[in-house]
Amino acid sequence: MINKLLQSSGFKRISIFVLLALVLYGLKDMINLILFTFIFTFLMDRLVIFLSHKIPINRKILVIASYSTIVGLLSYGLVKYLPMIVGEIAALIKQITAFYTKKHDNIILNYLVSRLEEIQVSSYLERGFTFVISYFTNISSFSLQILIALLMSLFFLLEKPRLIEFTRKFKTSKIASIYAEIEFFSAKFAGTFGKVIEAQLIIAVVNCLLTTIALWIFGFPQLGGLSIMIFFLGLIPVAGVIISLIPLVIIGYSIGGAMTVLYVFIAIMIIHAIEAYILNPNLMSSKTNLPVFYTFLVLIFSEHFFGVWGLIIGIPVFVFILDVLEVTDQKKV
């Protein structure tokens, strides 16, 4: 009975999956490089495939042209706008901190601020500012990881046909059974994790643009810093909207009082409705339509194990596991 269980395909698949998970956990110090390489490769491959259908040109030339354009635009943006954005983020944190330190005429606000002070929100903001500063002081290390990831994804796409042909040789090797399982997981991973990440990026960009336009209409200051914050928080499903509301409400009250706060709430609710009823159904598969309880549960555990990355990749990884386990919506055929 035990021998039959050990030789079964299900046991082998679970064993290889656990082994791959342990290997990735052991490489958690390289998680930035691994994730950036995969995300860049997946997104650039999708872009190259899209362009190849529109522009009749050699694939390698198209790959090099795409990378050159994107790297050029990123470099120009960083050189021109990074100092301004850093300054705006610092100003935003000072503005939010000042809100906590002064007394307000509104009794309810004073009560809420006192309760927030009890849970040491100021110290969290301070630590958040320190985290941002440390990231920018380690910008050389972070930039090196981005550069290596871009180069690896570039080499992958330039040699994609040759890589596929070479990798297929393992299909007839002595580790053919292991290769078959890894191929299965790779196909599932690219088909779920990659597409969910792509959808999250599109949703985050749309949310960022719509919210920034709304804030510009309401007369919000430091729009550059706010738009960066909204974009990154937009990558966090459901929770990102709630987290981003806190600084927006504080700044809205500081510049225009309760009416501006009301306008911000209405604008965010409209944008969230666009995300929930238009973007999500068109960009996400039905399997990503998770209950809110599951979403928060996954985010809590993934943040604990993977830190900030966990908030972004937690849902895509969970969707990938659901796909492997074939947990699908049986209502629709």
mmCIF file of C-alpha atoms in Angstrom:
data_model
loop_
_atom_site.group_PDB
_atom_site.id
_atom_site.type_symbol
_atom_site.label_atom_id
_atom_site.label_comp_id
_atom_site.label_asym_id
_atom_site.label_seq_id
_atom_site.Cartn_x
_atom_site.Cartn_y
_atom_site.Cartn_z
ATOM 1 C CA MET A 1 0.000 0.000 0.000
ATOM 2 C CA ILE A 2 2.787 2.422 0.967
ATOM 3 C CA ASN A 3 4.840 1.442 -2.108
ATOM 4 C CA LYS A 4 1.813 2.066 -4.319
ATOM 5 C CA LEU A 5 1.336 5.492 -2.727
ATOM 6 C CA LEU A 6 5.019 6.391 -3.163
ATOM 7 C CA GLN A 7 4.936 5.393 -6.839
ATOM 8 C CA SER A 8 1.720 7.256 -7.628
ATOM 9 C CA SER A 9 1.849 10.318 -9.915
ATOM 10 C CA GLY A 10 -0.018 12.430 -7.342
ATOM 11 C CA PHE A 11 2.572 11.784 -4.622
ATOM 12 C CA LYS A 12 5.414 12.496 -7.064
ATOM 13 C CA ARG A 13 3.802 15.778 -8.129
ATOM 14 C CA ILE A 14 3.272 16.909 -4.524
ATOM 15 C CA SER A 15 6.847 15.926 -3.591
ATOM 16 C CA ILE A 16 8.356 17.908 -6.468
ATOM 17 C CA PHE A 17 6.105 20.873 -5.687
ATOM 18 C CA VAL A 18 7.226 20.870 -2.023
ATOM 19 C CA LEU A 19 10.869 20.514 -3.123
ATOM 20 C CA LEU A 20 10.551 23.490 -5.502
ATOM 21 C CA ALA A 21 8.875 25.548 -2.751
ATOM 22 C CA LEU A 22 11.711 24.716 -0.315
ATOM 23 C CA VAL A 23 14.349 25.634 -2.922
ATOM 24 C CA LEU A 24 12.653 28.990 -3.539
ATOM 25 C CA TYR A 25 12.353 29.627 0.202
ATOM 26 C CA GLY A 26 16.056 28.836 0.563
ATOM 27 C CA LEU A 27 16.744 31.420 -2.149
ATOM 28 C CA LYS A 28 14.604 34.110 -0.459
ATOM 29 C CA ASP A 29 17.647 36.430 -0.268
ATOM 30 C CA MET A 30 17.537 36.446 -4.083
ATOM 31 C CA ILE A 31 13.751 36.939 -4.235
ATOM 32 C CA ASN A 32 14.104 40.440 -5.762
ATOM 33 C CA LEU A 33 16.265 39.167 -8.619
ATOM 34 C CA ILE A 34 14.096 36.073 -9.252
ATOM 35 C CA LEU A 35 10.800 37.983 -9.293
ATOM 36 C CA PHE A 36 12.092 40.929 -11.319
ATOM 37 C CA THR A 37 13.593 38.539 -13.899
ATOM 38 C CA PHE A 38 10.338 36.601 -14.241
ATOM 39 C CA ILE A 39 8.128 39.717 -14.370
ATOM 40 C CA PHE A 40 10.348 41.508 -16.916
ATOM 41 C CA THR A 41 10.611 38.365 -19.069
ATOM 42 C CA PHE A 42 6.880 37.654 -18.991
ATOM 43 C CA LEU A 43 5.766 41.237 -19.695
ATOM 44 C CA MET A 44 8.401 41.893 -22.380
ATOM 45 C CA ASP A 45 7.603 38.580 -24.076
ATOM 46 C CA ARG A 46 3.913 39.585 -24.196
ATOM 47 C CA LEU A 47 4.904 42.996 -25.619
ATOM 48 C CA VAL A 48 7.183 41.463 -28.278
ATOM 49 C CA ILE A 49 4.481 38.959 -29.330
ATOM 50 C CA PHE A 50 1.952 41.813 -29.597
ATOM 51 C CA LEU A 51 4.335 44.008 -31.640
ATOM 52 C CA SER A 52 5.403 41.122 -33.898
ATOM 53 C CA HIS A 53 1.776 40.793 -35.065
ATOM 54 C CA LYS A 54 1.659 44.519 -35.861
ATOM 55 C CA ILE A 55 5.159 45.171 -37.238
ATOM 56 C CA PRO A 56 6.720 42.789 -39.801
ATOM 57 C CA ILE A 57 10.308 42.863 -38.540
ATOM 58 C CA ASN A 58 12.939 40.381 -37.359
ATOM 59 C CA ARG A 59 12.151 39.152 -33.828
ATOM 60 C CA LYS A 60 15.628 39.845 -32.388
ATOM 61 C CA ILE A 61 15.629 43.409 -33.725
ATOM 62 C CA LEU A 62 12.177 43.889 -32.192
ATOM 63 C CA VAL A 63 13.398 42.592 -28.801
ATOM 64 C CA ILE A 64 16.469 44.862 -28.790
ATOM 65 C CA ALA A 65 14.406 47.887 -29.923
ATOM 66 C CA SER A 66 11.766 47.259 -27.215
ATOM 67 C CA TYR A 67 14.348 46.946 -24.435
ATOM 68 C CA SER A 68 16.314 49.971 -25.657
ATOM 69 C CA THR A 69 13.158 52.118 -25.709
ATOM 70 C CA ILE A 70 11.966 51.058 -22.247
ATOM 71 C CA VAL A 71 15.405 51.328 -20.590
ATOM 72 C CA GLY A 72 15.899 54.740 -22.225
ATOM 73 C CA LEU A 73 12.534 56.025 -20.975
ATOM 74 C CA LEU A 74 13.151 54.651 -17.456
ATOM 75 C CA SER A 75 16.629 56.196 -17.295
ATOM 76 C CA TYR A 76 15.323 59.566 -18.467
ATOM 77 C CA GLY A 77 12.458 59.443 -15.967
ATOM 78 C CA LEU A 78 14.722 58.508 -13.045
ATOM 79 C CA VAL A 79 17.294 61.211 -13.804
ATOM 80 C CA LYS A 80 14.688 63.942 -14.320
ATOM 81 C CA TYR A 81 11.977 63.089 -11.790
ATOM 82 C CA LEU A 82 13.532 60.960 -9.010
ATOM 83 C CA PRO A 83 14.873 63.916 -6.924
ATOM 84 C CA MET A 84 11.484 65.686 -7.238
ATOM 85 C CA ILE A 85 9.558 62.546 -6.203
ATOM 86 C CA VAL A 86 11.848 61.905 -3.203
ATOM 87 C CA GLY A 87 11.279 65.492 -2.083
ATOM 88 C CA GLU A 88 7.493 65.163 -2.505
ATOM 89 C CA ILE A 89 7.382 61.872 -0.550
ATOM 90 C CA ALA A 90 9.362 63.490 2.283
ATOM 91 C CA ALA A 91 6.940 66.466 2.246
ATOM 92 C CA LEU A 92 3.930 64.123 2.351
ATOM 93 C CA ILE A 93 5.291 62.241 5.369
ATOM 94 C CA LYS A 94 5.979 65.547 7.167
ATOM 95 C CA GLN A 95 2.432 66.740 6.372
ATOM 96 C CA ILE A 96 0.870 63.520 7.698
ATOM 97 C CA THR A 97 3.071 63.594 10.819
ATOM 98 C CA ALA A 98 2.102 67.238 11.444
ATOM 99 C CA PHE A 99 -1.570 66.223 11.288
ATOM 100 C CA TYR A 100 -1.029 63.845 14.223
ATOM 101 C CA THR A 101 0.937 66.298 16.330
ATOM 102 C CA LYS A 102 -1.501 69.252 16.327
ATOM 103 C CA LYS A 103 -4.868 69.635 18.039
ATOM 104 C CA HIS A 104 -8.042 69.948 15.946
ATOM 105 C CA ASP A 105 -11.314 71.784 16.542
ATOM 106 C CA ASN A 106 -13.265 68.628 15.737
ATOM 107 C CA ILE A 107 -13.854 66.442 18.856
ATOM 108 C CA ILE A 108 -14.187 63.247 16.795
ATOM 109 C CA LEU A 109 -10.898 63.950 15.002
ATOM 110 C CA ASN A 110 -9.113 64.574 18.301
ATOM 111 C CA TYR A 111 -10.479 61.287 19.636
ATOM 112 C CA LEU A 112 -9.391 59.354 16.512
ATOM 113 C CA VAL A 113 -5.919 60.924 16.548
ATOM 114 C CA SER A 114 -5.491 60.089 20.246
ATOM 115 C CA ARG A 115 -6.504 56.470 19.564
ATOM 116 C CA LEU A 116 -4.099 56.292 16.616
ATOM 117 C CA GLU A 117 -1.339 57.700 18.807
ATOM 118 C CA GLU A 118 -1.990 54.916 21.306
ATOM 119 C CA ILE A 119 -1.082 52.374 18.643
ATOM 120 C CA GLN A 120 1.993 54.489 17.797
ATOM 121 C CA VAL A 121 1.086 55.439 14.235
ATOM 122 C CA SER A 122 3.765 58.142 14.316
ATOM 123 C CA SER A 123 6.440 55.545 15.017
ATOM 124 C CA TYR A 124 5.176 53.464 12.083
ATOM 125 C CA LEU A 125 5.367 56.518 9.829
ATOM 126 C CA GLU A 126 8.867 57.200 11.110
ATOM 127 C CA ARG A 127 9.906 53.638 10.390
ATOM 128 C CA GLY A 128 8.252 53.855 6.973
ATOM 129 C CA PHE A 129 10.238 56.989 6.194
ATOM 130 C CA THR A 130 13.430 55.263 7.389
ATOM 131 C CA PHE A 131 12.579 52.287 5.142
ATOM 132 C CA VAL A 132 12.146 54.585 2.115
ATOM 133 C CA ILE A 133 15.384 56.423 2.864
ATOM 134 C CA SER A 134 17.282 53.143 3.307
ATOM 135 C CA TYR A 135 15.948 51.969 -0.065
ATOM 136 C CA PHE A 136 17.217 55.116 -1.747
ATOM 137 C CA THR A 137 20.581 54.946 0.064
ATOM 138 C CA ASN A 138 20.895 51.353 -1.197
ATOM 139 C CA ILE A 139 19.818 52.451 -4.664
ATOM 140 C CA SER A 140 23.077 51.133 -6.191
ATOM 141 C CA SER A 141 22.346 47.596 -4.938
ATOM 142 C CA PHE A 142 18.701 47.819 -6.004
ATOM 143 C CA SER A 143 19.661 49.228 -9.413
ATOM 144 C CA LEU A 144 22.165 46.393 -9.890
ATOM 145 C CA GLN A 145 19.420 43.825 -9.263
ATOM 146 C CA ILE A 146 17.152 45.586 -11.770
ATOM 147 C CA LEU A 147 19.990 45.711 -14.320
ATOM 148 C CA ILE A 148 20.852 42.000 -13.914
ATOM 149 C CA ALA A 149 17.149 41.066 -14.154
ATOM 150 C CA LEU A 150 16.770 43.140 -17.344
ATOM 151 C CA LEU A 151 19.885 41.570 -18.885
ATOM 152 C CA MET A 152 18.767 38.038 -18.003
ATOM 153 C CA SER A 153 15.292 38.644 -19.439
ATOM 154 C CA LEU A 154 16.871 40.201 -22.571
ATOM 155 C CA PHE A 155 19.142 37.180 -23.124
ATOM 156 C CA PHE A 156 16.191 34.847 -22.511
ATOM 157 C CA LEU A 157 14.030 36.552 -25.141
ATOM 158 C CA LEU A 158 16.865 36.838 -27.665
ATOM 159 C CA GLU A 159 17.521 33.083 -27.416
ATOM 160 C CA LYS A 160 13.992 31.931 -26.610
ATOM 161 C CA PRO A 161 13.614 29.443 -29.523
ATOM 162 C CA ARG A 162 17.058 27.960 -28.844
ATOM 163 C CA LEU A 163 16.375 27.772 -25.084
ATOM 164 C CA ILE A 164 13.072 25.950 -25.660
ATOM 165 C CA GLU A 165 14.777 23.494 -28.024
ATOM 166 C CA PHE A 166 17.643 22.858 -25.576
ATOM 167 C CA THR A 167 15.318 22.453 -22.568
ATOM 168 C CA ARG A 168 13.197 19.886 -24.419
ATOM 169 C CA LYS A 169 16.205 17.552 -24.464
ATOM 170 C CA PHE A 170 15.532 16.827 -20.780
ATOM 171 C CA LYS A 171 12.264 15.194 -21.892
ATOM 172 C CA THR A 172 14.199 12.126 -23.080
ATOM 173 C CA SER A 173 16.872 12.204 -20.362
ATOM 174 C CA LYS A 174 17.184 10.116 -17.188
ATOM 175 C CA ILE A 175 15.250 12.782 -15.266
ATOM 176 C CA ALA A 176 12.369 12.814 -17.759
ATOM 177 C CA SER A 177 9.758 12.154 -15.036
ATOM 178 C CA ILE A 178 11.011 15.097 -12.941
ATOM 179 C CA TYR A 179 11.188 17.285 -16.050
ATOM 180 C CA ALA A 180 7.547 16.470 -16.890
ATOM 181 C CA GLU A 181 6.383 17.691 -13.474
ATOM 182 C CA ILE A 182 8.522 20.851 -13.616
ATOM 183 C CA GLU A 183 7.155 21.556 -17.109
ATOM 184 C CA PHE A 184 3.617 21.144 -15.751
ATOM 185 C CA PHE A 185 4.236 23.581 -12.882
ATOM 186 C CA SER A 186 6.035 26.056 -15.185
ATOM 187 C CA ALA A 187 3.095 26.125 -17.609
ATOM 188 C CA LYS A 188 0.634 26.620 -14.749
ATOM 189 C CA PHE A 189 2.834 29.304 -13.164
ATOM 190 C CA ALA A 190 3.155 31.320 -16.371
ATOM 191 C CA GLY A 191 -0.545 30.901 -17.115
ATOM 192 C CA THR A 192 -1.759 32.087 -13.693
ATOM 193 C CA PHE A 193 0.922 33.978 -11.752
ATOM 194 C CA GLY A 194 2.189 35.842 -14.823
ATOM 195 C CA LYS A 195 -1.238 36.806 -16.098
ATOM 196 C CA VAL A 196 -2.466 37.901 -12.655
ATOM 197 C CA ILE A 197 0.665 40.060 -12.178
ATOM 198 C CA GLU A 198 0.078 41.557 -15.645
ATOM 199 C CA ALA A 199 -3.552 42.282 -14.758
ATOM 200 C CA GLN A 200 -2.538 43.815 -11.386
ATOM 201 C CA LEU A 201 -0.076 46.115 -13.171
ATOM 202 C CA ILE A 202 -2.700 47.277 -15.685
ATOM 203 C CA ILE A 203 -5.259 47.856 -12.906
ATOM 204 C CA ALA A 204 -2.663 49.729 -10.803
ATOM 205 C CA VAL A 205 -1.767 51.997 -13.750
ATOM 206 C CA VAL A 206 -5.447 52.768 -14.544
ATOM 207 C CA ASN A 207 -6.241 53.397 -10.855
ATOM 208 C CA CYS A 208 -3.176 55.616 -10.527
ATOM 209 C CA LEU A 209 -4.131 57.723 -13.575
ATOM 210 C CA LEU A 210 -7.804 58.111 -12.562
ATOM 211 C CA THR A 211 -6.993 58.864 -8.900
ATOM 212 C CA THR A 212 -4.249 61.362 -9.822
ATOM 213 C CA ILE A 213 -6.650 63.199 -12.150
ATOM 214 C CA ALA A 214 -9.267 63.326 -9.361
ATOM 215 C CA LEU A 215 -6.700 64.619 -6.831
ATOM 216 C CA TRP A 216 -5.520 67.250 -9.324
ATOM 217 C CA ILE A 217 -9.126 68.454 -9.675
ATOM 218 C CA PHE A 218 -9.438 68.626 -5.854
ATOM 219 C CA GLY A 219 -6.231 70.714 -5.652
ATOM 220 C CA PHE A 220 -4.013 68.192 -3.840
ATOM 221 C CA PRO A 221 -0.309 69.092 -3.497
ATOM 222 C CA GLN A 222 2.689 66.755 -4.194
ATOM 223 C CA LEU A 223 0.889 64.867 -6.973
ATOM 224 C CA GLY A 224 4.120 63.173 -8.092
ATOM 225 C CA GLY A 225 4.703 61.555 -4.692
ATOM 226 C CA LEU A 226 1.018 60.705 -4.289
ATOM 227 C CA SER A 227 0.805 59.061 -7.728
ATOM 228 C CA ILE A 228 3.836 56.843 -6.944
ATOM 229 C CA MET A 229 2.252 55.853 -3.616
ATOM 230 C CA ILE A 230 -1.130 55.117 -5.266
ATOM 231 C CA PHE A 231 0.512 53.025 -8.002
ATOM 232 C CA PHE A 232 2.451 50.773 -5.607
ATOM 233 C CA LEU A 233 -0.511 50.417 -3.246
ATOM 234 C CA GLY A 234 -2.663 49.633 -6.290
ATOM 235 C CA LEU A 235 -0.573 46.486 -6.785
ATOM 236 C CA ILE A 236 -2.003 45.178 -3.483
ATOM 237 C CA PRO A 237 -5.479 43.715 -4.151
ATOM 238 C CA VAL A 238 -8.368 45.188 -2.070
ATOM 239 C CA ALA A 239 -6.144 46.238 0.859
ATOM 240 C CA GLY A 240 -4.244 48.776 -1.291
ATOM 241 C CA VAL A 241 -7.381 50.907 -1.728
ATOM 242 C CA ILE A 242 -7.998 50.974 2.052
ATOM 243 C CA ILE A 243 -4.352 51.764 2.895
ATOM 244 C CA SER A 244 -4.157 54.574 0.317
ATOM 245 C CA LEU A 245 -7.336 56.164 1.708
ATOM 246 C CA ILE A 246 -5.651 56.974 5.063
ATOM 247 C CA PRO A 247 -3.072 59.520 3.753
ATOM 248 C CA LEU A 248 -5.530 60.839 1.128
ATOM 249 C CA VAL A 249 -8.183 61.546 3.779
ATOM 250 C CA ILE A 250 -5.613 63.227 6.058
ATOM 251 C CA ILE A 251 -4.285 65.461 3.261
ATOM 252 C CA GLY A 252 -7.831 66.146 2.012
ATOM 253 C CA TYR A 253 -8.923 67.303 5.477
ATOM 254 C CA SER A 254 -5.769 69.463 5.820
ATOM 255 C CA ILE A 255 -6.361 71.319 2.546
ATOM 256 C CA GLY A 256 -10.155 71.532 2.350
ATOM 257 C CA GLY A 257 -11.882 70.142 5.425
ATOM 258 C CA ALA A 258 -14.710 67.621 5.627
ATOM 259 C CA MET A 259 -16.136 68.388 2.146
ATOM 260 C CA THR A 260 -12.845 67.524 0.432
ATOM 261 C CA VAL A 261 -12.719 64.291 2.440
ATOM 262 C CA LEU A 262 -16.231 63.481 1.190
ATOM 263 C CA TYR A 263 -15.186 64.209 -2.413
ATOM 264 C CA VAL A 264 -12.146 61.940 -2.010
ATOM 265 C CA PHE A 265 -14.344 59.126 -0.653
ATOM 266 C CA ILE A 266 -16.785 59.472 -3.568
ATOM 267 C CA ALA A 267 -13.961 59.559 -6.150
ATOM 268 C CA ILE A 268 -12.215 56.505 -4.657
ATOM 269 C CA MET A 269 -15.502 54.570 -4.487
ATOM 270 C CA ILE A 270 -16.219 55.350 -8.172
ATOM 271 C CA ILE A 271 -12.686 54.312 -9.202
ATOM 272 C CA HIS A 272 -12.927 51.162 -7.067
ATOM 273 C CA ALA A 273 -16.272 50.352 -8.744
ATOM 274 C CA ILE A 274 -14.617 50.719 -12.176
ATOM 275 C CA GLU A 275 -11.905 48.297 -10.996
ATOM 276 C CA ALA A 276 -14.363 45.808 -9.482
ATOM 277 C CA TYR A 277 -17.006 45.764 -12.233
ATOM 278 C CA ILE A 278 -15.070 46.625 -15.412
ATOM 279 C CA LEU A 279 -11.314 45.973 -15.075
ATOM 280 C CA ASN A 280 -11.340 42.859 -12.864
ATOM 281 C CA PRO A 281 -13.911 40.858 -14.884
ATOM 282 C CA ASN A 282 -12.098 41.641 -18.164
ATOM 283 C CA LEU A 283 -8.497 41.206 -16.981
ATOM 284 C CA MET A 284 -8.739 38.529 -14.279
ATOM 285 C CA SER A 285 -9.993 34.973 -14.684
ATOM 286 C CA SER A 286 -12.965 33.784 -12.614
ATOM 287 C CA LYS A 287 -10.599 31.928 -10.279
ATOM 288 C CA THR A 288 -9.133 35.210 -9.024
ATOM 289 C CA ASN A 289 -12.538 36.377 -7.824
ATOM 290 C CA LEU A 290 -11.692 35.518 -4.211
ATOM 291 C CA PRO A 291 -13.837 36.362 -1.187
ATOM 292 C CA VAL A 292 -12.498 39.386 0.704
ATOM 293 C CA PHE A 293 -11.793 37.209 3.780
ATOM 294 C CA TYR A 294 -9.521 34.923 1.719
ATOM 295 C CA THR A 295 -7.816 37.926 0.138
ATOM 296 C CA PHE A 296 -6.901 39.450 3.515
ATOM 297 C CA LEU A 297 -5.899 36.061 4.931
ATOM 298 C CA VAL A 298 -3.506 35.442 2.025
ATOM 299 C CA LEU A 299 -2.088 38.984 2.293
ATOM 300 C CA ILE A 300 -1.436 38.622 6.047
ATOM 301 C CA PHE A 301 0.411 35.314 5.705
ATOM 302 C CA SER A 302 2.319 36.263 2.542
ATOM 303 C CA GLU A 303 3.463 39.555 4.124
ATOM 304 C CA HIS A 304 4.705 37.591 7.147
ATOM 305 C CA PHE A 305 6.800 35.217 5.010
ATOM 306 C CA PHE A 306 7.904 37.490 2.141
ATOM 307 C CA GLY A 307 7.614 41.025 3.550
ATOM 308 C CA VAL A 308 6.553 43.805 1.152
ATOM 309 C CA TRP A 309 6.846 41.456 -1.851
ATOM 310 C CA GLY A 310 4.296 39.174 -0.191
ATOM 311 C CA LEU A 311 1.595 41.862 -0.489
ATOM 312 C CA ILE A 312 2.141 41.971 -4.256
ATOM 313 C CA ILE A 313 2.765 38.295 -5.090
ATOM 314 C CA GLY A 314 0.579 36.694 -2.393
ATOM 315 C CA ILE A 315 -2.641 36.619 -4.445
ATOM 316 C CA PRO A 316 -0.953 35.510 -7.733
ATOM 317 C CA VAL A 317 0.817 32.662 -5.872
ATOM 318 C CA PHE A 318 -2.452 31.640 -4.189
ATOM 319 C CA VAL A 319 -4.224 31.672 -7.586
ATOM 320 C CA PHE A 320 -1.397 29.511 -8.994
ATOM 321 C CA ILE A 321 -1.900 26.974 -6.166
ATOM 322 C CA LEU A 322 -5.664 26.969 -6.834
ATOM 323 C CA ASP A 323 -4.951 26.288 -10.506
ATOM 324 C CA VAL A 324 -2.578 23.406 -9.655
ATOM 325 C CA LEU A 325 -5.228 21.937 -7.338
ATOM 326 C CA GLU A 326 -7.840 22.499 -10.102
ATOM 327 C CA VAL A 327 -10.086 24.583 -7.845
ATOM 328 C CA THR A 328 -12.357 26.106 -10.499
ATOM 329 C CA ASP A 329 -15.786 27.692 -10.698
ATOM 330 C CA GLN A 330 -18.084 24.839 -11.688
ATOM 331 C CA LYS A 331 -21.131 27.106 -12.149
ATOM 332 C CA LYS A 332 -19.963 28.301 -15.537
ATOM 333 C CA VAL A 333 -19.116 25.754 -18.194
#
